[in-house]
């Protein structure tokens, strides 16, 4: 009888801990800065009023105009062909099968969008600040650029508010540098959601990944892969 009582106590404690974890709210702080071509992103996670927290610095690439062309040239030298020459080649197979693949892909993307949208609805944005300084050295061009960035920021905030819950009005600012060439941005955001909602979304994503894994590898694409392997 004692073993039964001990087992029940362990079971009740386990259930209690699971409920506590599922119902707990995870707070995420995001800090992003762009200054002199350098980017810095820091994420901080807190749970149980800061008793458990974790901070990570996310490495971001710096602005490099030659990186894209260097990668393209490296791919051309490796393959020995121009990527544009590959465009338009018939991968083989039936056009109807390819269209069927596209339809399946669109259906899967719709399902993925539904999963993400349901999770994003559970996220509450508690704080959002976005400050920028821009200038191109010419007053007229800087004024036009400032107006365009205001419109862009408004569109982004509108899209965020349609997917998530904005608990406070965002603090936005754009300072034009009329007589200088400058580009600086600082972004701070605090959002919160329950761990249980993230777990449910994660389980759905795993099921989605298993179901959609190799679904689109049909005969036309397989034939193309086989022909490419033979040519190598």
Short mmCIF file of C-alpha atoms in Angstrom, two decimals:
data_model
loop_
_atom_site.label_atom_id
_atom_site.label_comp_id
_atom_site.label_asym_id
_atom_site.label_seq_id
_atom_site.Cartn_x
_atom_site.Cartn_y
_atom_site.Cartn_z
CA UNK A 1 0.00 0.00 0.00
CA UNK A 2 2.87 2.33 0.78
CA UNK A 3 4.31 1.80 -2.72
CA UNK A 4 0.94 2.71 -4.21
CA UNK A 5 0.83 5.92 -2.16
CA UNK A 6 4.38 6.83 -3.16
CA UNK A 7 3.55 6.18 -6.82
CA UNK A 8 0.46 8.41 -6.60
CA UNK A 9 2.47 11.18 -4.96
CA UNK A 10 5.14 11.00 -7.67
CA UNK A 11 2.45 11.03 -10.37
CA UNK A 12 0.70 14.05 -8.83
CA UNK A 13 3.99 15.95 -8.47
CA UNK A 14 4.90 15.16 -12.09
CA UNK A 15 1.51 16.34 -13.35
CA UNK A 16 1.79 19.49 -11.23
CA UNK A 17 5.23 20.31 -12.65
CA UNK A 18 4.04 19.71 -16.21
CA UNK A 19 1.07 22.03 -15.67
CA UNK A 20 3.35 24.70 -14.17
CA UNK A 21 5.73 24.51 -17.14
CA UNK A 22 2.96 24.53 -19.74
CA UNK A 23 1.20 27.50 -18.15
CA UNK A 24 4.39 29.49 -17.53
CA UNK A 25 5.00 32.58 -19.65
CA UNK A 26 8.27 32.99 -21.52
CA UNK A 27 9.45 36.57 -22.01
CA UNK A 28 11.77 37.32 -24.92
CA UNK A 29 13.78 40.52 -25.24
CA UNK A 30 15.28 41.40 -28.61
CA UNK A 31 17.89 44.13 -29.07
CA UNK A 32 19.17 45.03 -32.54
CA UNK A 33 21.62 47.79 -33.46
CA UNK A 34 22.99 48.84 -36.84
CA UNK A 35 25.86 51.33 -36.67
CA UNK A 36 28.63 52.10 -39.20
CA UNK A 37 27.83 48.99 -41.23
CA UNK A 38 28.02 46.72 -38.18
CA UNK A 39 25.03 44.70 -36.99
CA UNK A 40 24.45 43.37 -33.49
CA UNK A 41 21.52 41.25 -32.32
CA UNK A 42 21.04 40.07 -28.76
CA UNK A 43 18.23 37.84 -27.50
CA UNK A 44 17.35 37.33 -23.85
CA UNK A 45 14.88 34.74 -22.52
CA UNK A 46 13.30 34.93 -19.07
CA UNK A 47 10.82 32.71 -17.26
CA UNK A 48 9.38 32.68 -13.75
CA UNK A 49 9.96 36.41 -13.18
CA UNK A 50 13.61 36.19 -14.17
CA UNK A 51 14.56 33.26 -11.93
CA UNK A 52 15.63 31.42 -15.08
CA UNK A 53 17.16 33.47 -17.87
CA UNK A 54 19.40 32.96 -20.87
CA UNK A 55 21.14 35.50 -23.09
CA UNK A 56 22.65 34.91 -26.51
CA UNK A 57 24.43 37.15 -29.03
CA UNK A 58 23.41 36.25 -32.57
CA UNK A 59 26.21 36.76 -35.14
CA UNK A 60 25.09 38.78 -38.14
CA UNK A 61 26.94 39.47 -41.40
CA UNK A 62 28.29 42.95 -42.02
CA UNK A 63 27.64 44.89 -45.19
CA UNK A 64 29.91 43.60 -47.97
CA UNK A 65 29.18 44.59 -51.52
CA UNK A 66 31.55 42.03 -53.05
CA UNK A 67 30.26 38.99 -51.18
CA UNK A 68 27.36 38.27 -53.52
CA UNK A 69 29.42 38.50 -56.70
CA UNK A 70 32.21 36.42 -55.15
CA UNK A 71 29.80 33.63 -54.28
CA UNK A 72 28.31 33.73 -57.78
CA UNK A 73 31.73 33.54 -59.43
CA UNK A 74 32.74 30.66 -57.17
CA UNK A 75 29.62 28.70 -58.14
CA UNK A 76 30.27 29.34 -61.84
CA UNK A 77 33.86 28.14 -61.56
CA UNK A 78 32.81 25.06 -59.62
CA UNK A 79 30.08 24.02 -62.04
CA UNK A 80 31.82 25.22 -65.17
CA UNK A 81 28.55 26.71 -66.42
CA UNK A 82 26.66 29.93 -66.12
CA UNK A 83 23.55 29.63 -63.89
CA UNK A 84 21.53 31.40 -66.56
CA UNK A 85 22.35 28.60 -68.99
CA UNK A 86 20.59 26.11 -66.73
CA UNK A 87 17.41 28.16 -66.78
CA UNK A 88 14.82 26.89 -69.20
CA UNK A 89 16.17 23.35 -69.43
CA UNK A 90 13.50 20.71 -69.44
CA UNK A 91 13.98 18.56 -66.32
CA UNK A 92 12.12 15.78 -68.05
CA UNK A 93 8.82 14.25 -67.18
CA UNK A 94 5.25 15.29 -67.58
CA UNK A 95 4.12 18.90 -67.21
CA UNK A 96 0.96 17.79 -65.44
CA UNK A 97 3.00 16.02 -62.77
CA UNK A 98 5.05 19.15 -62.20
CA UNK A 99 1.89 21.24 -61.85
CA UNK A 100 0.59 18.69 -59.37
CA UNK A 101 3.81 19.12 -57.38
CA UNK A 102 3.28 22.89 -57.35
CA UNK A 103 -0.30 22.45 -56.13
CA UNK A 104 0.87 20.16 -53.33
CA UNK A 105 3.56 22.66 -52.39
CA UNK A 106 1.00 25.48 -52.19
CA UNK A 107 -1.26 23.32 -50.02
CA UNK A 108 1.61 22.55 -47.67
CA UNK A 109 2.59 26.23 -47.48
CA UNK A 110 -0.99 27.10 -46.60
CA UNK A 111 -0.93 24.53 -43.81
CA UNK A 112 2.39 25.87 -42.53
CA UNK A 113 1.02 29.42 -42.61
CA UNK A 114 -1.99 28.29 -40.58
CA UNK A 115 0.23 26.71 -37.92
CA UNK A 116 2.42 29.80 -37.61
CA UNK A 117 -0.55 32.17 -37.61
CA UNK A 118 -2.27 30.29 -34.77
CA UNK A 119 0.92 30.48 -32.70
CA UNK A 120 1.60 34.15 -33.47
CA UNK A 121 -1.90 35.01 -32.22
CA UNK A 122 -0.79 33.88 -28.76
CA UNK A 123 2.21 36.25 -28.67
CA UNK A 124 1.78 39.54 -26.83
CA UNK A 125 4.14 42.42 -27.61
CA UNK A 126 4.66 44.36 -24.38
CA UNK A 127 7.16 46.90 -25.67
CA UNK A 128 8.49 47.98 -29.06
CA UNK A 129 10.87 50.82 -29.91
CA UNK A 130 12.38 51.48 -33.32
CA UNK A 131 14.62 54.50 -33.89
CA UNK A 132 16.53 55.33 -37.07
CA UNK A 133 18.86 57.99 -38.42
CA UNK A 134 19.26 58.24 -42.20
CA UNK A 135 21.00 60.61 -44.56
CA UNK A 136 22.41 60.54 -48.10
CA UNK A 137 24.22 63.89 -48.11
CA UNK A 138 21.49 65.70 -50.05
CA UNK A 139 18.60 67.40 -48.26
CA UNK A 140 15.94 66.68 -50.89
CA UNK A 141 16.89 63.04 -51.34
CA UNK A 142 17.11 62.57 -47.58
CA UNK A 143 13.61 63.98 -47.15
CA UNK A 144 12.21 61.57 -49.75
CA UNK A 145 14.07 58.65 -48.17
CA UNK A 146 12.79 59.60 -44.71
CA UNK A 147 9.20 59.58 -45.96
CA UNK A 148 9.70 56.20 -47.59
CA UNK A 149 11.13 54.72 -44.39
CA UNK A 150 8.20 56.10 -42.40
CA UNK A 151 5.83 54.33 -44.79
CA UNK A 152 7.87 51.12 -44.54
CA UNK A 153 7.87 51.19 -40.74
CA UNK A 154 4.13 51.82 -40.69
CA UNK A 155 3.52 48.85 -42.99
CA UNK A 156 5.71 46.56 -40.87
CA UNK A 157 4.00 47.59 -37.62
CA UNK A 158 0.61 47.11 -39.27
CA UNK A 159 1.57 43.60 -40.37
CA UNK A 160 2.88 42.77 -36.89
CA UNK A 161 -0.32 43.99 -35.25
CA UNK A 162 -2.41 41.83 -37.59
CA UNK A 163 -0.57 38.67 -36.49
CA UNK A 164 0.31 39.43 -32.85
CA UNK A 165 -1.20 41.30 -29.91
CA UNK A 166 0.17 44.81 -29.47
CA UNK A 167 -0.33 45.70 -25.81
CA UNK A 168 1.25 49.16 -26.10
CA UNK A 169 1.71 51.69 -28.86
CA UNK A 170 5.09 51.29 -30.59
CA UNK A 171 7.60 54.11 -30.18
CA UNK A 172 8.96 55.03 -33.61
CA UNK A 173 11.27 57.80 -34.77
CA UNK A 174 13.31 58.73 -37.83
CA UNK A 175 15.89 61.50 -37.63
CA UNK A 176 17.03 62.80 -41.04
CA UNK A 177 20.70 63.65 -41.45
CA UNK A 178 20.42 66.22 -44.21
CA UNK A 179 24.10 67.12 -44.51
CA UNK A 180 25.69 63.71 -43.95
CA UNK A 181 25.70 60.15 -45.21
CA UNK A 182 24.50 58.04 -42.32
CA UNK A 183 22.49 54.90 -41.61
CA UNK A 184 21.79 53.90 -38.01
CA UNK A 185 19.00 51.84 -36.47
CA UNK A 186 18.18 50.62 -32.98
CA UNK A 187 15.33 48.19 -32.34
CA UNK A 188 14.09 46.96 -28.96
CA UNK A 189 11.20 44.57 -28.46
CA UNK A 190 9.73 42.60 -25.55
CA UNK A 191 7.25 39.83 -26.29
CA UNK A 192 5.62 37.16 -24.17
CA UNK A 193 3.83 33.85 -24.72
CA UNK A 194 3.01 30.68 -22.81
CA UNK A 195 5.41 27.76 -23.11
CA UNK A 196 2.45 25.43 -23.70
CA UNK A 197 1.48 27.31 -26.87
CA UNK A 198 5.06 27.01 -28.14
CA UNK A 199 5.07 23.28 -27.38
CA UNK A 200 1.83 22.75 -29.30
CA UNK A 201 3.18 24.72 -32.27
CA UNK A 202 6.42 22.71 -32.13
CA UNK A 203 4.54 19.40 -32.18
CA UNK A 204 2.50 20.57 -35.16
CA UNK A 205 5.66 21.66 -36.97
CA UNK A 206 7.27 18.26 -36.36
CA UNK A 207 4.19 16.50 -37.75
CA UNK A 208 4.17 18.88 -40.70
CA UNK A 209 7.86 18.22 -41.39
CA UNK A 210 7.40 14.46 -41.32
CA UNK A 211 4.38 14.64 -43.60
CA UNK A 212 5.91 17.03 -46.13
CA UNK A 213 9.48 15.70 -46.07
CA UNK A 214 9.87 13.87 -49.41
CA UNK A 215 6.40 14.43 -50.74
CA UNK A 216 7.48 16.61 -53.67
CA UNK A 217 10.20 14.31 -55.02
CA UNK A 218 8.29 12.93 -57.99
CA UNK A 219 9.44 11.47 -61.28
CA UNK A 220 10.31 14.70 -63.14
CA UNK A 221 12.52 15.93 -60.31
CA UNK A 222 13.99 12.48 -59.71
CA UNK A 223 14.81 12.11 -63.40
CA UNK A 224 16.49 15.49 -63.40
CA UNK A 225 18.58 14.52 -60.36
CA UNK A 226 19.58 11.22 -61.97
CA UNK A 227 20.62 12.94 -65.22
CA UNK A 228 22.69 15.45 -63.29
CA UNK A 229 24.38 12.67 -61.32
CA UNK A 230 25.23 10.80 -64.54
CA UNK A 231 26.72 13.93 -66.10
CA UNK A 232 28.97 14.37 -63.08
#
